[in-house]
């Protein structure tokens, strides 16, 4: 509950104008070219800027945030060399030193940002968070508020390009943008899976799983379950139960940043589909490869072409 207080609806609502301004500024940076590498030019800078604003980090430190976030993800991938492991560990130590200082500053002089909320938060008889807990939470917020949204936005754009009739539906009726976001989260679940420890002996589809077993729950598979989502492999912005996905987890394991992620994605697609038309893959440039990672799913690059609307 200490963390949930830092992600209230009111805080996300206060971010909406900033997100809209940021989205338009990013689009302005490439719209006259009629083309862009969508991952690096749009899907990366939007969540980095948004999470920096939430954390109260100066804009000039954005490259550091992105580098540290990439290092956390690299370690999670289980697919890097010994040298890369050491480099990532060094980046993580730099992250800890940086935010240790920020936390100490917020203890003395709180500001209107998420770190101040976390430092000052106390619910009922619960104790305040200690330094190790604060650093761990900020680390998770940095990664979850950065890499996952980047991957969802980029993957969603690819789905739209591959299904132009769905773009037309949203452009004709912008009110569908909220359901569009839910369908993208269902189809392009950015956190593909997560490890969990089995608490008691159980059985799933005839398979015995003893207590203490380490299992991986694959959210992306569950989100296409035909028993829950008829024609689950079909991308449909009008799907009536698109929001019943598990992209943000469930229950105690529900993502505290879900409101912010939804708001960023909704504003992003609203403005992109209003300002760009005839969005398509750039011929001969896309291999559509994804970054190797056990937990996360994200495109390496997405080269697109478009015309300016209006």
JSON list of N, CA, C and O in Angstrom, two decimals, residues 214-240:
[
{"chain": "A", "resi": 214, "resn": "UNK", "atom": "N", "xyz": [9.60, -24.00, -8.64]},
{"chain": "A", "resi": 214, "resn": "UNK", "atom": "CA", "xyz": [9.70, -22.72, -9.34]},
{"chain": "A", "resi": 214, "resn": "UNK", "atom": "C", "xyz": [9.07, -22.88, -10.72]},
{"chain": "A", "resi": 214, "resn": "UNK", "atom": "O", "xyz": [9.50, -23.73, -11.50]},
{"chain": "A", "resi": 215, "resn": "UNK", "atom": "N", "xyz": [8.06, -22.10, -11.00]},
{"chain": "A", "resi": 215, "resn": "UNK", "atom": "CA", "xyz": [7.38, -22.19, -12.29]},
{"chain": "A", "resi": 215, "resn": "UNK", "atom": "C", "xyz": [7.39, -20.83, -12.97]},
{"chain": "A", "resi": 215, "resn": "UNK", "atom": "O", "xyz": [7.54, -19.79, -12.31]},
{"chain": "A", "resi": 216, "resn": "UNK", "atom": "N", "xyz": [7.25, -20.84, -14.29]},
{"chain": "A", "resi": 216, "resn": "UNK", "atom": "CA", "xyz": [7.11, -19.59, -15.01]},
{"chain": "A", "resi": 216, "resn": "UNK", "atom": "C", "xyz": [5.69, -19.48, -15.56]},
{"chain": "A", "resi": 216, "resn": "UNK", "atom": "O", "xyz": [5.24, -20.35, -16.29]},
{"chain": "A", "resi": 217, "resn": "UNK", "atom": "N", "xyz": [5.02, -18.43, -15.17]},
{"chain": "A", "resi": 217, "resn": "UNK", "atom": "CA", "xyz": [3.66, -18.15, -15.64]},
{"chain": "A", "resi": 217, "resn": "UNK", "atom": "C", "xyz": [3.78, -17.33, -16.92]},
{"chain": "A", "resi": 217, "resn": "UNK", "atom": "O", "xyz": [4.35, -16.25, -16.91]},
{"chain": "A", "resi": 218, "resn": "UNK", "atom": "N", "xyz": [3.25, -17.84, -18.01]},
{"chain": "A", "resi": 218, "resn": "UNK", "atom": "CA", "xyz": [3.36, -17.14, -19.30]},
{"chain": "A", "resi": 218, "resn": "UNK", "atom": "C", "xyz": [2.08, -16.33, -19.56]},
{"chain": "A", "resi": 218, "resn": "UNK", "atom": "O", "xyz": [1.07, -16.83, -20.02]},
{"chain": "A", "resi": 219, "resn": "UNK", "atom": "N", "xyz": [2.16, -15.04, -19.23]},
{"chain": "A", "resi": 219, "resn": "UNK", "atom": "CA", "xyz": [1.01, -14.17, -19.41]},
{"chain": "A", "resi": 219, "resn": "UNK", "atom": "C", "xyz": [0.59, -14.07, -20.87]},
{"chain": "A", "resi": 219, "resn": "UNK", "atom": "O", "xyz": [-0.59, -13.99, -21.19]},
{"chain": "A", "resi": 220, "resn": "UNK", "atom": "N", "xyz": [1.57, -14.04, -21.77]},
{"chain": "A", "resi": 220, "resn": "UNK", "atom": "CA", "xyz": [1.24, -13.86, -23.18]},
{"chain": "A", "resi": 220, "resn": "UNK", "atom": "C", "xyz": [0.42, -15.03, -23.71]},
{"chain": "A", "resi": 220, "resn": "UNK", "atom": "O", "xyz": [-0.45, -14.85, -24.57]},
{"chain": "A", "resi": 221, "resn": "UNK", "atom": "N", "xyz": [0.67, -16.23, -23.21]},
{"chain": "A", "resi": 221, "resn": "UNK", "atom": "CA", "xyz": [-0.12, -17.38, -23.62]},
{"chain": "A", "resi": 221, "resn": "UNK", "atom": "C", "xyz": [-1.54, -17.29, -23.07]},
{"chain": "A", "resi": 221, "resn": "UNK", "atom": "O", "xyz": [-2.53, -17.53, -23.79]},
{"chain": "A", "resi": 222, "resn": "UNK", "atom": "N", "xyz": [-1.66, -16.94, -21.78]},
{"chain": "A", "resi": 222, "resn": "UNK", "atom": "CA", "xyz": [-2.98, -16.82, -21.17]},
{"chain": "A", "resi": 222, "resn": "UNK", "atom": "C", "xyz": [-3.84, -15.78, -21.87]},
{"chain": "A", "resi": 222, "resn": "UNK", "atom": "O", "xyz": [-5.05, -15.94, -22.00]},
{"chain": "A", "resi": 223, "resn": "UNK", "atom": "N", "xyz": [-3.20, -14.72, -22.36]},
{"chain": "A", "resi": 223, "resn": "UNK", "atom": "CA", "xyz": [-3.94, -13.64, -23.01]},
{"chain": "A", "resi": 223, "resn": "UNK", "atom": "C", "xyz": [-4.47, -14.00, -24.40]},
{"chain": "A", "resi": 223, "resn": "UNK", "atom": "O", "xyz": [-5.17, -13.20, -25.03]},
{"chain": "A", "resi": 224, "resn": "UNK", "atom": "N", "xyz": [-4.13, -15.20, -24.88]},
{"chain": "A", "resi": 224, "resn": "UNK", "atom": "CA", "xyz": [-4.66, -15.67, -26.16]},
{"chain": "A", "resi": 224, "resn": "UNK", "atom": "C", "xyz": [-5.47, -16.96, -25.98]},
{"chain": "A", "resi": 224, "resn": "UNK", "atom": "O", "xyz": [-5.76, -17.65, -26.96]},
{"chain": "A", "resi": 225, "resn": "UNK", "atom": "N", "xyz": [-5.79, -17.27, -24.75]},
{"chain": "A", "resi": 225, "resn": "UNK", "atom": "CA", "xyz": [-6.54, -18.48, -24.43]},
{"chain": "A", "resi": 225, "resn": "UNK", "atom": "C", "xyz": [-7.89, -18.44, -25.15]},
{"chain": "A", "resi": 225, "resn": "UNK", "atom": "O", "xyz": [-8.72, -17.57, -24.86]},
{"chain": "A", "resi": 226, "resn": "UNK", "atom": "N", "xyz": [-8.15, -19.39, -26.07]},
{"chain": "A", "resi": 226, "resn": "UNK", "atom": "CA", "xyz": [-9.42, -19.37, -26.81]},
{"chain": "A", "resi": 226, "resn": "UNK", "atom": "C", "xyz": [-10.64, -19.55, -25.92]},
{"chain": "A", "resi": 226, "resn": "UNK", "atom": "O", "xyz": [-11.74, -19.15, -26.30]},
{"chain": "A", "resi": 227, "resn": "UNK", "atom": "N", "xyz": [-10.45, -20.14, -24.73]},
{"chain": "A", "resi": 227, "resn": "UNK", "atom": "CA", "xyz": [-11.58, -20.29, -23.82]},
{"chain": "A", "resi": 227, "resn": "UNK", "atom": "C", "xyz": [-12.00, -18.94, -23.24]},
{"chain": "A", "resi": 227, "resn": "UNK", "atom": "O", "xyz": [-13.15, -18.77, -22.82]},
{"chain": "A", "resi": 228, "resn": "UNK", "atom": "N", "xyz": [-11.07, -17.99, -23.21]},
{"chain": "A", "resi": 228, "resn": "UNK", "atom": "CA", "xyz": [-11.36, -16.66, -22.67]},
{"chain": "A", "resi": 228, "resn": "UNK", "atom": "C", "xyz": [-11.56, -15.63, -23.78]},
{"chain": "A", "resi": 228, "resn": "UNK", "atom": "O", "xyz": [-12.40, -14.73, -23.67]},
{"chain": "A", "resi": 229, "resn": "UNK", "atom": "N", "xyz": [-10.78, -15.78, -24.84]},
{"chain": "A", "resi": 229, "resn": "UNK", "atom": "CA", "xyz": [-10.82, -14.82, -25.95]},
{"chain": "A", "resi": 229, "resn": "UNK", "atom": "C", "xyz": [-11.08, -15.56, -27.27]},
{"chain": "A", "resi": 229, "resn": "UNK", "atom": "O", "xyz": [-10.13, -16.08, -27.88]},
{"chain": "A", "resi": 230, "resn": "UNK", "atom": "N", "xyz": [-12.33, -15.65, -27.72]},
{"chain": "A", "resi": 230, "resn": "UNK", "atom": "CA", "xyz": [-12.61, -16.30, -29.01]},
{"chain": "A", "resi": 230, "resn": "UNK", "atom": "C", "xyz": [-11.78, -15.66, -30.12]},
{"chain": "A", "resi": 230, "resn": "UNK", "atom": "O", "xyz": [-11.61, -14.44, -30.16]},
{"chain": "A", "resi": 231, "resn": "UNK", "atom": "N", "xyz": [-11.24, -16.51, -31.02]},
{"chain": "A", "resi": 231, "resn": "UNK", "atom": "CA", "xyz": [-10.34, -16.01, -32.07]},
{"chain": "A", "resi": 231, "resn": "UNK", "atom": "C", "xyz": [-9.22, -15.19, -31.44]},
{"chain": "A", "resi": 231, "resn": "UNK", "atom": "O", "xyz": [-8.91, -14.07, -31.88]},
{"chain": "A", "resi": 232, "resn": "UNK", "atom": "N", "xyz": [-8.61, -15.75, -30.41]},
{"chain": "A", "resi": 232, "resn": "UNK", "atom": "CA", "xyz": [-7.63, -15.02, -29.62]},
{"chain": "A", "resi": 232, "resn": "UNK", "atom": "C", "xyz": [-6.40, -14.56, -30.38]},
{"chain": "A", "resi": 232, "resn": "UNK", "atom": "O", "xyz": [-5.70, -13.65, -29.93]},
{"chain": "A", "resi": 233, "resn": "UNK", "atom": "N", "xyz": [-6.10, -15.17, -31.53]},
{"chain": "A", "resi": 233, "resn": "UNK", "atom": "CA", "xyz": [-4.95, -14.74, -32.33]},
{"chain": "A", "resi": 233, "resn": "UNK", "atom": "C", "xyz": [-5.31, -13.57, -33.25]},
{"chain": "A", "resi": 233, "resn": "UNK", "atom": "O", "xyz": [-4.43, -13.03, -33.92]},
{"chain": "A", "resi": 234, "resn": "UNK", "atom": "N", "xyz": [-6.58, -13.19, -33.27]},
{"chain": "A", "resi": 234, "resn": "UNK", "atom": "CA", "xyz": [-7.03, -12.10, -34.13]},
{"chain": "A", "resi": 234, "resn": "UNK", "atom": "C", "xyz": [-6.94, -10.77, -33.40]},
{"chain": "A", "resi": 234, "resn": "UNK", "atom": "O", "xyz": [-7.43, -10.63, -32.27]},
{"chain": "A", "resi": 235, "resn": "UNK", "atom": "N", "xyz": [-6.34, -9.77, -34.03]},
{"chain": "A", "resi": 235, "resn": "UNK", "atom": "CA", "xyz": [-6.23, -8.43, -33.46]},
{"chain": "A", "resi": 235, "resn": "UNK", "atom": "C", "xyz": [-7.51, -7.67, -33.76]},
{"chain": "A", "resi": 235, "resn": "UNK", "atom": "O", "xyz": [-7.84, -7.41, -34.91]},
{"chain": "A", "resi": 236, "resn": "UNK", "atom": "N", "xyz": [-8.26, -7.31, -32.71]},
{"chain": "A", "resi": 236, "resn": "UNK", "atom": "CA", "xyz": [-9.60, -6.72, -32.89]},
{"chain": "A", "resi": 236, "resn": "UNK", "atom": "C", "xyz": [-9.81, -5.60, -31.89]},
{"chain": "A", "resi": 236, "resn": "UNK", "atom": "O", "xyz": [-10.02, -5.83, -30.70]},
{"chain": "A", "resi": 237, "resn": "UNK", "atom": "N", "xyz": [-9.78, -4.34, -32.37]},
{"chain": "A", "resi": 237, "resn": "UNK", "atom": "CA", "xyz": [-9.91, -3.20, -31.48]},
{"chain": "A", "resi": 237, "resn": "UNK", "atom": "C", "xyz": [-11.32, -3.07, -30.92]},
{"chain": "A", "resi": 237, "resn": "UNK", "atom": "O", "xyz": [-11.55, -2.29, -29.99]},
{"chain": "A", "resi": 238, "resn": "UNK", "atom": "N", "xyz": [-12.27, -3.85, -31.47]},
{"chain": "A", "resi": 238, "resn": "UNK", "atom": "CA", "xyz": [-13.65, -3.83, -30.96]},
{"chain": "A", "resi": 238, "resn": "UNK", "atom": "C", "xyz": [-13.94, -5.00, -30.02]},
{"chain": "A", "resi": 238, "resn": "UNK", "atom": "O", "xyz": [-15.09, -5.20, -29.63]},
{"chain": "A", "resi": 239, "resn": "UNK", "atom": "N", "xyz": [-12.94, -5.77, -29.67]},
{"chain": "A", "resi": 239, "resn": "UNK", "atom": "CA", "xyz": [-13.14, -6.94, -28.81]},
{"chain": "A", "resi": 239, "resn": "UNK", "atom": "C", "xyz": [-13.79, -6.50, -27.49]},
{"chain": "A", "resi": 239, "resn": "UNK", "atom": "O", "xyz": [-13.26, -5.64, -26.79]},
{"chain": "A", "resi": 240, "resn": "UNK", "atom": "N", "xyz": [-14.89, -7.13, -27.14]},
{"chain": "A", "resi": 240, "resn": "UNK", "atom": "CA", "xyz": [-15.68, -6.66, -26.00]},
{"chain": "A", "resi": 240, "resn": "UNK", "atom": "C", "xyz": [-15.00, -6.90, -24.66]},
{"chain": "A", "resi": 240, "resn": "UNK", "atom": "O", "xyz": [-15.24, -6.17, -23.69]}
]
